Amino acid sequence: MLSYAEKGGGVRVFENDAERLVSKLLGIDPRVRRFQPQPFAVDLVEGRLLRTAEQRDVARRQYAGRPGPALYTPDFYAEFCSGRRLALEVKLDRYLGAEPDHERIELAKKVLTNYGHEFVRVVMPADLSHQLRSNITLLHHAALRADLRPDDAAVAQIDTLAAQGARTYGDFANGLGVSVNLMPMLVLHGVLAIDLISHRFERRSPMTAAYGSLDHLELMERLAR
């Protein structure tokens, strides 16, 4: 599965839809500076990070036939503008992994901590109709349209509509006199805010003026388990 993300180095191939969605989530999170899919392997025996394909191949041969977990590869590595470094495991809510997976991750977390990396397991909804899936996709597409970035006049109009009592997606779309299809762009740039996990982009959904805040795009911790 292919997806594009500037922060992820361009077009990438992903093993499954959940990982592709998380790549889009990382792409729109304003805190993330860059990210990389399957960045390295964690050597669970010697407690080190294997950053090259050659190192991984050597370790696989070395540990072949050895009982117990020996290697673990995070689904993503993300660097934040703050300097925070995260290794991410991606799961679907209908299946969080078998017992050997949990053992491997617990060992990996200890090694990652020694390297100054945090570990987060991001759990995505398996339901294909879940609003988060469509919301992330809409925002991802909005991020590719720099030509539609809202201007100062649109921002001032949003503030006026909020003061006049606009409270829903439809209220703001009607007040602006624009297609609802353009509203994700306003959310992406911190003009409007919506709970992206609980509500989809539709007229009746609650929405507020964001006043420049991008907190509503910071979803990773809310999806962590």
mmCIF file with all atom_site columns, C-alpha atoms in Angstrom:
data_model
loop_
_atom_site.group_PDB
_atom_site.id
_atom_site.type_symbol
_atom_site.label_atom_id
_atom_site.label_alt_id
_atom_site.label_comp_id
_atom_site.label_asym_id
_atom_site.label_entity_id
_atom_site.label_seq_id
_atom_site.pdbx_PDB_ins_code
_atom_site.Cartn_x
_atom_site.Cartn_y
_atom_site.Cartn_z
_atom_site.occupancy
_atom_site.B_iso_or_equiv
_atom_site.pdbx_formal_charge
_atom_site.auth_seq_id
_atom_site.auth_comp_id
_atom_site.auth_asym_id
_atom_site.auth_atom_id
_atom_site.pdbx_PDB_model_num
ATOM 1   C CA . MET A 1 1   ? 0.000   0.000   0.000  1.00 0.00 ? 1   MET A CA 1
ATOM 2   C CA . LEU A 1 2   ? 1.372   3.374   -1.053 1.00 0.00 ? 2   LEU A CA 1
ATOM 3   C CA . SER A 1 3   ? 1.092   6.726   0.693  1.00 0.00 ? 3   SER A CA 1
ATOM 4   C CA . TYR A 1 4   ? 2.881   10.065  0.475  1.00 0.00 ? 4   TYR A CA 1
ATOM 5   C CA . ALA A 1 5   ? 4.119   12.106  3.412  1.00 0.00 ? 5   ALA A CA 1
ATOM 6   C CA . GLU A 1 6   ? 6.681   14.873  3.229  1.00 0.00 ? 6   GLU A CA 1
ATOM 7   C CA . LYS A 1 7   ? 7.785   14.222  6.803  1.00 0.00 ? 7   LYS A CA 1
ATOM 8   C CA . GLY A 1 8   ? 8.176   10.540  5.970  1.00 0.00 ? 8   GLY A CA 1
ATOM 9   C CA . GLY A 1 9   ? 10.513  11.097  3.044  1.00 0.00 ? 9   GLY A CA 1
ATOM 10  C CA . GLY A 1 10  ? 7.981   11.012  0.209  1.00 0.00 ? 10  GLY A CA 1
ATOM 11  C CA . VAL A 1 11  ? 6.157   7.983   -1.178 1.00 0.00 ? 11  VAL A CA 1
ATOM 12  C CA . ARG A 1 12  ? 6.354   4.895   1.030  1.00 0.00 ? 12  ARG A CA 1
ATOM 13  C CA . VAL A 1 13  ? 5.055   1.325   0.825  1.00 0.00 ? 13  VAL A CA 1
ATOM 14  C CA . PHE A 1 14  ? 3.186   0.003   3.882  1.00 0.00 ? 14  PHE A CA 1
ATOM 15  C CA . GLU A 1 15  ? 2.347   -3.553  4.847  1.00 0.00 ? 15  GLU A CA 1
ATOM 16  C CA . ASN A 1 16  ? -1.248  -2.811  5.816  1.00 0.00 ? 16  ASN A CA 1
ATOM 17  C CA . ASP A 1 17  ? -3.917  -0.126  5.952  1.00 0.00 ? 17  ASP A CA 1
ATOM 18  C CA . ALA A 1 18  ? -3.435  0.597   9.667  1.00 0.00 ? 18  ALA A CA 1
ATOM 19  C CA . GLU A 1 19  ? 0.214   1.530   9.133  1.00 0.00 ? 19  GLU A CA 1
ATOM 20  C CA . ARG A 1 20  ? -0.710  3.689   6.166  1.00 0.00 ? 20  ARG A CA 1
ATOM 21  C CA . LEU A 1 21  ? -3.242  5.551   8.333  1.00 0.00 ? 21  LEU A CA 1
ATOM 22  C CA . VAL A 1 22  ? -0.681  6.104   11.081 1.00 0.00 ? 22  VAL A CA 1
ATOM 23  C CA . SER A 1 23  ? 1.736   7.527   8.504  1.00 0.00 ? 23  SER A CA 1
ATOM 24  C CA . LYS A 1 24  ? -0.948  10.067  7.599  1.00 0.00 ? 24  LYS A CA 1
ATOM 25  C CA . LEU A 1 25  ? -1.572  10.782  11.285 1.00 0.00 ? 25  LEU A CA 1
ATOM 26  C CA . LEU A 1 26  ? 2.143   11.446  11.827 1.00 0.00 ? 26  LEU A CA 1
ATOM 27  C CA . GLY A 1 27  ? 2.168   13.630  8.745  1.00 0.00 ? 27  GLY A CA 1
ATOM 28  C CA . ILE A 1 28  ? -0.526  15.974  10.099 1.00 0.00 ? 28  ILE A CA 1
ATOM 29  C CA . ASP A 1 29  ? 0.675   16.033  13.723 1.00 0.00 ? 29  ASP A CA 1
ATOM 30  C CA . PRO A 1 30  ? 2.319   19.478  14.080 1.00 0.00 ? 30  PRO A CA 1
ATOM 31  C CA . ARG A 1 31  ? 4.715   18.192  16.734 1.00 0.00 ? 31  ARG A CA 1
ATOM 32  C CA . VAL A 1 32  ? 6.347   15.612  14.437 1.00 0.00 ? 32  VAL A CA 1
ATOM 33  C CA . ARG A 1 33  ? 9.447   16.797  12.566 1.00 0.00 ? 33  ARG A CA 1
ATOM 34  C CA . ARG A 1 34  ? 10.101  13.595  10.639 1.00 0.00 ? 34  ARG A CA 1
ATOM 35  C CA . PHE A 1 35  ? 9.288   9.893   10.771 1.00 0.00 ? 35  PHE A CA 1
ATOM 36  C CA . GLN A 1 36  ? 10.490  6.651   9.235  1.00 0.00 ? 36  GLN A CA 1
ATOM 37  C CA . PRO A 1 37  ? 8.731   3.294   8.756  1.00 0.00 ? 37  PRO A CA 1
ATOM 38  C CA . GLN A 1 38  ? 10.554  0.219   10.112 1.00 0.00 ? 38  GLN A CA 1
ATOM 39  C CA . PRO A 1 39  ? 13.632  2.297   10.966 1.00 0.00 ? 39  PRO A CA 1
ATOM 40  C CA . PHE A 1 40  ? 15.794  -0.289  12.740 1.00 0.00 ? 40  PHE A CA 1
ATOM 41  C CA . ALA A 1 41  ? 15.688  -3.624  14.519 1.00 0.00 ? 41  ALA A CA 1
ATOM 42  C CA . VAL A 1 42  ? 16.097  -4.009  18.253 1.00 0.00 ? 42  VAL A CA 1
ATOM 43  C CA . ASP A 1 43  ? 18.533  -6.763  19.247 1.00 0.00 ? 43  ASP A CA 1
ATOM 44  C CA . LEU A 1 44  ? 16.815  -8.218  22.306 1.00 0.00 ? 44  LEU A CA 1
ATOM 45  C CA . VAL A 1 45  ? 19.782  -10.461 23.169 1.00 0.00 ? 45  VAL A CA 1
ATOM 46  C CA . GLU A 1 46  ? 22.646  -7.973  23.135 1.00 0.00 ? 46  GLU A CA 1
ATOM 47  C CA . GLY A 1 47  ? 20.547  -4.866  23.852 1.00 0.00 ? 47  GLY A CA 1
ATOM 48  C CA . ARG A 1 48  ? 21.440  -2.751  20.819 1.00 0.00 ? 48  ARG A CA 1
ATOM 49  C CA . LEU A 1 49  ? 19.838  -1.127  17.784 1.00 0.00 ? 49  LEU A CA 1
ATOM 50  C CA . LEU A 1 50  ? 20.599  -2.616  14.371 1.00 0.00 ? 50  LEU A CA 1
ATOM 51  C CA . ARG A 1 51  ? 20.404  0.227   11.877 1.00 0.00 ? 51  ARG A CA 1
ATOM 52  C CA . THR A 1 52  ? 21.641  -1.410  8.680  1.00 0.00 ? 52  THR A CA 1
ATOM 53  C CA . ALA A 1 53  ? 20.309  -4.315  6.612  1.00 0.00 ? 53  ALA A CA 1
ATOM 54  C CA . GLU A 1 54  ? 23.667  -6.032  6.988  1.00 0.00 ? 54  GLU A CA 1
ATOM 55  C CA . GLN A 1 55  ? 23.516  -5.864  10.791 1.00 0.00 ? 55  GLN A CA 1
ATOM 56  C CA . ARG A 1 56  ? 20.018  -7.333  10.747 1.00 0.00 ? 56  ARG A CA 1
ATOM 57  C CA . ASP A 1 57  ? 21.001  -10.178 8.442  1.00 0.00 ? 57  ASP A CA 1
ATOM 58  C CA . VAL A 1 58  ? 23.961  -11.064 10.653 1.00 0.00 ? 58  VAL A CA 1
ATOM 59  C CA . ALA A 1 59  ? 21.755  -11.092 13.757 1.00 0.00 ? 59  ALA A CA 1
ATOM 60  C CA . ARG A 1 60  ? 19.109  -13.271 12.088 1.00 0.00 ? 60  ARG A CA 1
ATOM 61  C CA . ARG A 1 61  ? 21.728  -15.863 11.188 1.00 0.00 ? 61  ARG A CA 1
ATOM 62  C CA . GLN A 1 62  ? 23.330  -15.630 14.618 1.00 0.00 ? 62  GLN A CA 1
ATOM 63  C CA . TYR A 1 63  ? 20.051  -16.180 16.483 1.00 0.00 ? 63  TYR A CA 1
ATOM 64  C CA . ALA A 1 64  ? 18.509  -18.747 14.117 1.00 0.00 ? 64  ALA A CA 1
ATOM 65  C CA . GLY A 1 65  ? 17.131  -21.626 16.182 1.00 0.00 ? 65  GLY A CA 1
ATOM 66  C CA . ARG A 1 66  ? 17.606  -19.777 19.454 1.00 0.00 ? 66  ARG A CA 1
ATOM 67  C CA . PRO A 1 67  ? 14.617  -20.146 21.831 1.00 0.00 ? 67  PRO A CA 1
ATOM 68  C CA . GLY A 1 68  ? 12.756  -16.994 22.818 1.00 0.00 ? 68  GLY A CA 1
ATOM 69  C CA . PRO A 1 69  ? 12.458  -13.591 21.140 1.00 0.00 ? 69  PRO A CA 1
ATOM 70  C CA . ALA A 1 70  ? 15.654  -12.202 19.630 1.00 0.00 ? 70  ALA A CA 1
ATOM 71  C CA . LEU A 1 71  ? 14.691  -9.284  17.367 1.00 0.00 ? 71  LEU A CA 1
ATOM 72  C CA . TYR A 1 72  ? 11.970  -6.652  17.255 1.00 0.00 ? 72  TYR A CA 1
ATOM 73  C CA . THR A 1 73  ? 11.294  -4.045  14.549 1.00 0.00 ? 73  THR A CA 1
ATOM 74  C CA . PRO A 1 74  ? 9.106   -1.015  15.392 1.00 0.00 ? 74  PRO A CA 1
ATOM 75  C CA . ASP A 1 75  ? 6.553   -0.026  12.770 1.00 0.00 ? 75  ASP A CA 1
ATOM 76  C CA . PHE A 1 76  ? 7.679   3.614   12.955 1.00 0.00 ? 76  PHE A CA 1
ATOM 77  C CA . TYR A 1 77  ? 10.282  5.900   14.440 1.00 0.00 ? 77  TYR A CA 1
ATOM 78  C CA . ALA A 1 78  ? 9.246   9.542   14.923 1.00 0.00 ? 78  ALA A CA 1
ATOM 79  C CA . GLU A 1 79  ? 11.260  12.594  15.902 1.00 0.00 ? 79  GLU A CA 1
ATOM 80  C CA . PHE A 1 80  ? 9.427   15.544  17.428 1.00 0.00 ? 80  PHE A CA 1
ATOM 81  C CA . CYS A 1 81  ? 10.342  19.213  17.124 1.00 0.00 ? 81  CYS A CA 1
ATOM 82  C CA . SER A 1 82  ? 10.851  19.148  20.898 1.00 0.00 ? 82  SER A CA 1
ATOM 83  C CA . GLY A 1 83  ? 13.549  16.466  20.594 1.00 0.00 ? 83  GLY A CA 1
ATOM 84  C CA . ARG A 1 84  ? 11.269  13.686  21.768 1.00 0.00 ? 84  ARG A CA 1
ATOM 85  C CA . ARG A 1 85  ? 11.974  10.348  20.019 1.00 0.00 ? 85  ARG A CA 1
ATOM 86  C CA . LEU A 1 86  ? 9.331   7.653   19.688 1.00 0.00 ? 86  LEU A CA 1
ATOM 87  C CA . ALA A 1 87  ? 9.250   4.057   18.516 1.00 0.00 ? 87  ALA A CA 1
ATOM 88  C CA . LEU A 1 88  ? 5.713   3.096   17.507 1.00 0.00 ? 88  LEU A CA 1
ATOM 89  C CA . GLU A 1 89  ? 3.911   -0.214  17.264 1.00 0.00 ? 89  GLU A CA 1
ATOM 90  C CA . VAL A 1 90  ? 0.671   -0.159  15.241 1.00 0.00 ? 90  VAL A CA 1
ATOM 91  C CA . LYS A 1 91  ? -2.254  -2.452  16.043 1.00 0.00 ? 91  LYS A CA 1
ATOM 92  C CA . LEU A 1 92  ? -5.940  -2.735  15.196 1.00 0.00 ? 92  LEU A CA 1
ATOM 93  C CA . ASP A 1 93  ? -8.406  -2.648  18.078 1.00 0.00 ? 93  ASP A CA 1
ATOM 94  C CA . ARG A 1 94  ? -9.805  -6.067  17.196 1.00 0.00 ? 94  ARG A CA 1
ATOM 95  C CA . TYR A 1 95  ? -6.405  -7.769  17.686 1.00 0.00 ? 95  TYR A CA 1
ATOM 96  C CA . LEU A 1 96  ? -3.707  -6.445  20.006 1.00 0.00 ? 96  LEU A CA 1
ATOM 97  C CA . GLY A 1 97  ? -1.264  -9.305  19.526 1.00 0.00 ? 97  GLY A CA 1
ATOM 98  C CA . ALA A 1 98  ? -0.487  -12.724 21.029 1.00 0.00 ? 98  ALA A CA 1
ATOM 99  C CA . GLU A 1 99  ? 1.495   -13.361 24.223 1.00 0.00 ? 99  GLU A CA 1
ATOM 100 C CA . PRO A 1 100 ? 4.869   -13.777 22.430 1.00 0.00 ? 100 PRO A CA 1
ATOM 101 C CA . ASP A 1 101 ? 4.323   -10.334 20.889 1.00 0.00 ? 101 ASP A CA 1
ATOM 102 C CA . HIS A 1 102 ? 3.856   -8.777  24.330 1.00 0.00 ? 102 HIS A CA 1
ATOM 103 C CA . GLU A 1 103 ? 7.021   -10.450 25.639 1.00 0.00 ? 103 GLU A CA 1
ATOM 104 C CA . ARG A 1 104 ? 9.045   -9.201  22.660 1.00 0.00 ? 104 ARG A CA 1
ATOM 105 C CA . ILE A 1 105 ? 7.752   -5.651  23.119 1.00 0.00 ? 105 ILE A CA 1
ATOM 106 C CA . GLU A 1 106 ? 8.516   -5.567  26.841 1.00 0.00 ? 106 GLU A CA 1
ATOM 107 C CA . LEU A 1 107 ? 12.104  -6.579  26.130 1.00 0.00 ? 107 LEU A CA 1
ATOM 108 C CA . ALA A 1 108 ? 12.348  -4.029  23.313 1.00 0.00 ? 108 ALA A CA 1
ATOM 109 C CA . LYS A 1 109 ? 11.067  -1.200  25.530 1.00 0.00 ? 109 LYS A CA 1
ATOM 110 C CA . LYS A 1 110 ? 13.990  -1.683  27.911 1.00 0.00 ? 110 LYS A CA 1
ATOM 111 C CA . VAL A 1 111 ? 16.515  -1.439  25.089 1.00 0.00 ? 111 VAL A CA 1
ATOM 112 C CA . LEU A 1 112 ? 14.772  1.558   23.537 1.00 0.00 ? 112 LEU A CA 1
ATOM 113 C CA . THR A 1 113 ? 14.762  3.364   26.891 1.00 0.00 ? 113 THR A CA 1
ATOM 114 C CA . ASN A 1 114 ? 18.539  2.932   27.116 1.00 0.00 ? 114 ASN A CA 1
ATOM 115 C CA . TYR A 1 115 ? 18.809  4.722   23.760 1.00 0.00 ? 115 TYR A CA 1
ATOM 116 C CA . GLY A 1 116 ? 16.555  7.574   24.886 1.00 0.00 ? 116 GLY A CA 1
ATOM 117 C CA . HIS A 1 117 ? 13.544  6.405   22.881 1.00 0.00 ? 117 HIS A CA 1
ATOM 118 C CA . GLU A 1 118 ? 9.990   6.208   24.181 1.00 0.00 ? 118 GLU A CA 1
ATOM 119 C CA . PHE A 1 119 ? 7.679   3.427   23.065 1.00 0.00 ? 119 PHE A CA 1
ATOM 120 C CA . VAL A 1 120 ? 4.023   3.919   22.122 1.00 0.00 ? 120 VAL A CA 1
ATOM 121 C CA . ARG A 1 121 ? 1.534   1.331   20.871 1.00 0.00 ? 121 ARG A CA 1
ATOM 122 C CA . VAL A 1 122 ? -0.983  3.112   18.643 1.00 0.00 ? 122 VAL A CA 1
ATOM 123 C CA . VAL A 1 123 ? -4.306  1.285   18.278 1.00 0.00 ? 123 VAL A CA 1
ATOM 124 C CA . MET A 1 124 ? -6.366  2.124   15.215 1.00 0.00 ? 124 MET A CA 1
ATOM 125 C CA . PRO A 1 125 ? -10.062 1.279   14.682 1.00 0.00 ? 125 PRO A CA 1
ATOM 126 C CA . ALA A 1 126 ? -10.587 -1.828  12.556 1.00 0.00 ? 126 ALA A CA 1
ATOM 127 C CA . ASP A 1 127 ? -14.058 -0.647  11.515 1.00 0.00 ? 127 ASP A CA 1
ATOM 128 C CA . LEU A 1 128 ? -13.645 0.683   7.971  1.00 0.00 ? 128 LEU A CA 1
ATOM 129 C CA . SER A 1 129 ? -16.528 3.117   8.513  1.00 0.00 ? 129 SER A CA 1
ATOM 130 C CA . HIS A 1 130 ? -15.020 4.681   11.654 1.00 0.00 ? 130 HIS A CA 1
ATOM 131 C CA . GLN A 1 131 ? -14.924 8.473   11.476 1.00 0.00 ? 131 GLN A CA 1
ATOM 132 C CA . LEU A 1 132 ? -11.245 8.675   12.417 1.00 0.00 ? 132 LEU A CA 1
ATOM 133 C CA . ARG A 1 133 ? -10.283 6.820   9.247  1.00 0.00 ? 133 ARG A CA 1
ATOM 134 C CA . SER A 1 134 ? -12.113 9.217   6.949  1.00 0.00 ? 134 SER A CA 1
ATOM 135 C CA . ASN A 1 135 ? -11.055 12.276  8.972  1.00 0.00 ? 135 ASN A CA 1
ATOM 136 C CA . ILE A 1 136 ? -7.355  11.441  8.745  1.00 0.00 ? 136 ILE A CA 1
ATOM 137 C CA . THR A 1 137 ? -7.656  10.809  5.020  1.00 0.00 ? 137 THR A CA 1
ATOM 138 C CA . LEU A 1 138 ? -9.421  14.127  4.417  1.00 0.00 ? 138 LEU A CA 1
ATOM 139 C CA . LEU A 1 139 ? -6.801  16.038  6.399  1.00 0.00 ? 139 LEU A CA 1
ATOM 140 C CA . HIS A 1 140 ? -4.010  14.200  4.593  1.00 0.00 ? 140 HIS A CA 1
ATOM 141 C CA . HIS A 1 141 ? -5.419  15.317  1.247  1.00 0.00 ? 141 HIS A CA 1
ATOM 142 C CA . ALA A 1 142 ? -5.869  18.859  2.584  1.00 0.00 ? 142 ALA A CA 1
ATOM 143 C CA . ALA A 1 143 ? -2.178  18.938  3.518  1.00 0.00 ? 143 ALA A CA 1
ATOM 144 C CA . LEU A 1 144 ? -1.298  18.360  -0.133 1.00 0.00 ? 144 LEU A CA 1
ATOM 145 C CA . ARG A 1 145 ? -3.165  21.533  -1.185 1.00 0.00 ? 145 ARG A CA 1
ATOM 146 C CA . ALA A 1 146 ? -0.973  24.437  -0.133 1.00 0.00 ? 146 ALA A CA 1
ATOM 147 C CA . ASP A 1 147 ? -2.857  26.607  -2.635 1.00 0.00 ? 147 ASP A CA 1
ATOM 148 C CA . LEU A 1 148 ? -5.991  26.455  -0.466 1.00 0.00 ? 148 LEU A CA 1
ATOM 149 C CA . ARG A 1 149 ? -4.395  27.727  2.735  1.00 0.00 ? 149 ARG A CA 1
ATOM 150 C CA . PRO A 1 150 ? -6.895  30.077  4.500  1.00 0.00 ? 150 PRO A CA 1
ATOM 151 C CA . ASP A 1 151 ? -6.133  33.794  4.429  1.00 0.00 ? 151 ASP A CA 1
ATOM 152 C CA . ASP A 1 152 ? -6.510  36.407  7.192  1.00 0.00 ? 152 ASP A CA 1
ATOM 153 C CA . ALA A 1 153 ? -9.988  37.356  5.993  1.00 0.00 ? 153 ALA A CA 1
ATOM 154 C CA . ALA A 1 154 ? -11.256 33.787  6.477  1.00 0.00 ? 154 ALA A CA 1
ATOM 155 C CA . VAL A 1 155 ? -9.741  33.668  9.966  1.00 0.00 ? 155 VAL A CA 1
ATOM 156 C CA . ALA A 1 156 ? -11.443 36.941  10.949 1.00 0.00 ? 156 ALA A CA 1
ATOM 157 C CA . GLN A 1 157 ? -14.753 35.691  9.570  1.00 0.00 ? 157 GLN A CA 1
ATOM 158 C CA . ILE A 1 158 ? -14.513 32.485  11.628 1.00 0.00 ? 158 ILE A CA 1
ATOM 159 C CA . ASP A 1 159 ? -13.921 34.500  14.787 1.00 0.00 ? 159 ASP A CA 1
ATOM 160 C CA . THR A 1 160 ? -16.989 36.618  14.005 1.00 0.00 ? 160 THR A CA 1
ATOM 161 C CA . LEU A 1 161 ? -19.157 33.540  13.353 1.00 0.00 ? 161 LEU A CA 1
ATOM 162 C CA . ALA A 1 162 ? -18.035 31.985  16.637 1.00 0.00 ? 162 ALA A CA 1
ATOM 163 C CA . ALA A 1 163 ? -18.945 35.174  18.504 1.00 0.00 ? 163 ALA A CA 1
ATOM 164 C CA . GLN A 1 164 ? -22.355 35.119  16.813 1.00 0.00 ? 164 GLN A CA 1
ATOM 165 C CA . GLY A 1 165 ? -23.055 31.583  18.048 1.00 0.00 ? 165 GLY A CA 1
ATOM 166 C CA . ALA A 1 166 ? -21.819 29.197  15.341 1.00 0.00 ? 166 ALA A CA 1
ATOM 167 C CA . ARG A 1 167 ? -21.409 25.801  16.983 1.00 0.00 ? 167 ARG A CA 1
ATOM 168 C CA . THR A 1 168 ? -21.438 23.136  14.267 1.00 0.00 ? 168 THR A CA 1
ATOM 169 C CA . TYR A 1 169 ? -19.651 22.178  11.074 1.00 0.00 ? 169 TYR A CA 1
ATOM 170 C CA . GLY A 1 170 ? -22.731 23.305  9.139  1.00 0.00 ? 170 GLY A CA 1
ATOM 171 C CA . ASP A 1 171 ? -22.967 26.645  10.980 1.00 0.00 ? 171 ASP A CA 1
ATOM 172 C CA . PHE A 1 172 ? -19.438 27.594  9.976  1.00 0.00 ? 172 PHE A CA 1
ATOM 173 C CA . ALA A 1 173 ? -19.758 26.301  6.397  1.00 0.00 ? 173 ALA A CA 1
ATOM 174 C CA . ASN A 1 174 ? -22.991 28.260  5.883  1.00 0.00 ? 174 ASN A CA 1
ATOM 175 C CA . GLY A 1 175 ? -21.585 31.394  7.484  1.00 0.00 ? 175 GLY A CA 1
ATOM 176 C CA . LEU A 1 176 ? -18.485 31.279  5.309  1.00 0.00 ? 176 LEU A CA 1
ATOM 177 C CA . GLY A 1 177 ? -20.506 30.517  2.214  1.00 0.00 ? 177 GLY A CA 1
ATOM 178 C CA . VAL A 1 178 ? -18.106 27.748  1.168  1.00 0.00 ? 178 VAL A CA 1
ATOM 179 C CA . SER A 1 179 ? -18.452 24.083  0.296  1.00 0.00 ? 179 SER A CA 1
ATOM 180 C CA . VAL A 1 180 ? -18.190 21.730  3.263  1.00 0.00 ? 180 VAL A CA 1
ATOM 181 C CA . ASN A 1 181 ? -15.437 20.014  1.260  1.00 0.00 ? 181 ASN A CA 1
ATOM 182 C CA . LEU A 1 182 ? -13.120 22.922  2.082  1.00 0.00 ? 182 LEU A CA 1
ATOM 183 C CA . MET A 1 183 ? -13.634 22.711  5.842  1.00 0.00 ? 183 MET A CA 1
ATOM 184 C CA . PRO A 1 184 ? -10.857 20.148  6.546  1.00 0.00 ? 184 PRO A CA 1
ATOM 185 C CA . MET A 1 185 ? -8.365  22.740  5.289  1.00 0.00 ? 185 MET A CA 1
ATOM 186 C CA . LEU A 1 186 ? -9.513  25.134  8.029  1.00 0.00 ? 186 LEU A CA 1
ATOM 187 C CA . VAL A 1 187 ? -9.116  22.402  10.643 1.00 0.00 ? 187 VAL A CA 1
ATOM 188 C CA . LEU A 1 188 ? -5.647  21.495  9.370  1.00 0.00 ? 188 LEU A CA 1
ATOM 189 C CA . HIS A 1 189 ? -4.431  25.090  9.736  1.00 0.00 ? 189 HIS A CA 1
ATOM 190 C CA . GLY A 1 190 ? -5.846  25.766  13.194 1.00 0.00 ? 190 GLY A CA 1
ATOM 191 C CA . VAL A 1 191 ? -8.736  27.991  12.147 1.00 0.00 ? 191 VAL A CA 1
ATOM 192 C CA . LEU A 1 192 ? -11.419 25.520  13.265 1.00 0.00 ? 192 LEU A CA 1
ATOM 193 C CA . ALA A 1 193 ? -11.300 22.564  15.642 1.00 0.00 ? 193 ALA A CA 1
ATOM 194 C CA . ILE A 1 194 ? -13.256 19.321  15.788 1.00 0.00 ? 194 ILE A CA 1
ATOM 195 C CA . ASP A 1 195 ? -12.837 16.121  17.818 1.00 0.00 ? 195 ASP A CA 1
ATOM 196 C CA . LEU A 1 196 ? -11.399 13.940  15.066 1.00 0.00 ? 196 LEU A CA 1
ATOM 197 C CA . ILE A 1 197 ? -11.881 10.688  16.959 1.00 0.00 ? 197 ILE A CA 1
ATOM 198 C CA . SER A 1 198 ? -15.493 11.224  18.014 1.00 0.00 ? 198 SER A CA 1
ATOM 199 C CA . HIS A 1 199 ? -17.026 13.161  15.111 1.00 0.00 ? 199 HIS A CA 1
ATOM 200 C CA . ARG A 1 200 ? -16.795 12.995  11.348 1.00 0.00 ? 200 ARG A CA 1
ATOM 201 C CA . PHE A 1 201 ? -16.794 15.949  8.994  1.00 0.00 ? 201 PHE A CA 1
ATOM 202 C CA . GLU A 1 202 ? -20.539 16.416  8.580  1.00 0.00 ? 202 GLU A CA 1
ATOM 203 C CA . ARG A 1 203 ? -22.945 19.319  9.110  1.00 0.00 ? 203 ARG A CA 1
ATOM 204 C CA . ARG A 1 204 ? -24.300 18.364  12.528 1.00 0.00 ? 204 ARG A CA 1
ATOM 205 C CA . SER A 1 205 ? -20.893 17.731  14.150 1.00 0.00 ? 205 SER A CA 1
ATOM 206 C CA . PRO A 1 206 ? -19.791 20.109  16.949 1.00 0.00 ? 206 PRO A CA 1
ATOM 207 C CA . MET A 1 207 ? -17.041 22.516  15.889 1.00 0.00 ? 207 MET A CA 1
ATOM 208 C CA . THR A 1 208 ? -15.320 25.501  17.458 1.00 0.00 ? 208 THR A CA 1
ATOM 209 C CA . ALA A 1 209 ? -12.967 28.278  16.450 1.00 0.00 ? 209 ALA A CA 1
ATOM 210 C CA . ALA A 1 210 ? -9.395  27.097  17.113 1.00 0.00 ? 210 ALA A CA 1
ATOM 211 C CA . TYR A 1 211 ? -7.737  30.545  17.344 1.00 0.00 ? 211 TYR A CA 1
ATOM 212 C CA . GLY A 1 212 ? -4.514  29.143  15.925 1.00 0.00 ? 212 GLY A CA 1
ATOM 213 C CA . SER A 1 213 ? -4.292  26.082  18.169 1.00 0.00 ? 213 SER A CA 1
ATOM 214 C CA . LEU A 1 214 ? -3.401  22.744  16.576 1.00 0.00 ? 214 LEU A CA 1
ATOM 215 C CA . ASP A 1 215 ? -4.052  20.630  19.667 1.00 0.00 ? 215 ASP A CA 1
ATOM 216 C CA . HIS A 1 216 ? -6.893  18.809  17.891 1.00 0.00 ? 216 HIS A CA 1
ATOM 217 C CA . LEU A 1 217 ? -4.332  17.300  15.475 1.00 0.00 ? 217 LEU A CA 1
ATOM 218 C CA . GLU A 1 218 ? -2.337  15.699  18.294 1.00 0.00 ? 218 GLU A CA 1
ATOM 219 C CA . LEU A 1 219 ? -3.994  12.284  18.375 1.00 0.00 ? 219 LEU A CA 1
ATOM 220 C CA . MET A 1 220 ? -1.238  9.808   19.091 1.00 0.00 ? 220 MET A CA 1
ATOM 221 C CA . GLU A 1 221 ? -1.550  9.795   22.880 1.00 0.00 ? 221 GLU A CA 1
ATOM 222 C CA . ARG A 1 222 ? -5.325  9.425   22.685 1.00 0.00 ? 222 ARG A CA 1
ATOM 223 C CA . LEU A 1 223 ? -4.888  6.310   20.538 1.00 0.00 ? 223 LEU A CA 1
ATOM 224 C CA . ALA A 1 224 ? -2.179  4.778   22.722 1.00 0.00 ? 224 ALA A CA 1
ATOM 225 C CA . ARG A 1 225 ? -2.778  1.661   24.810 1.00 0.00 ? 225 ARG A CA 1
#
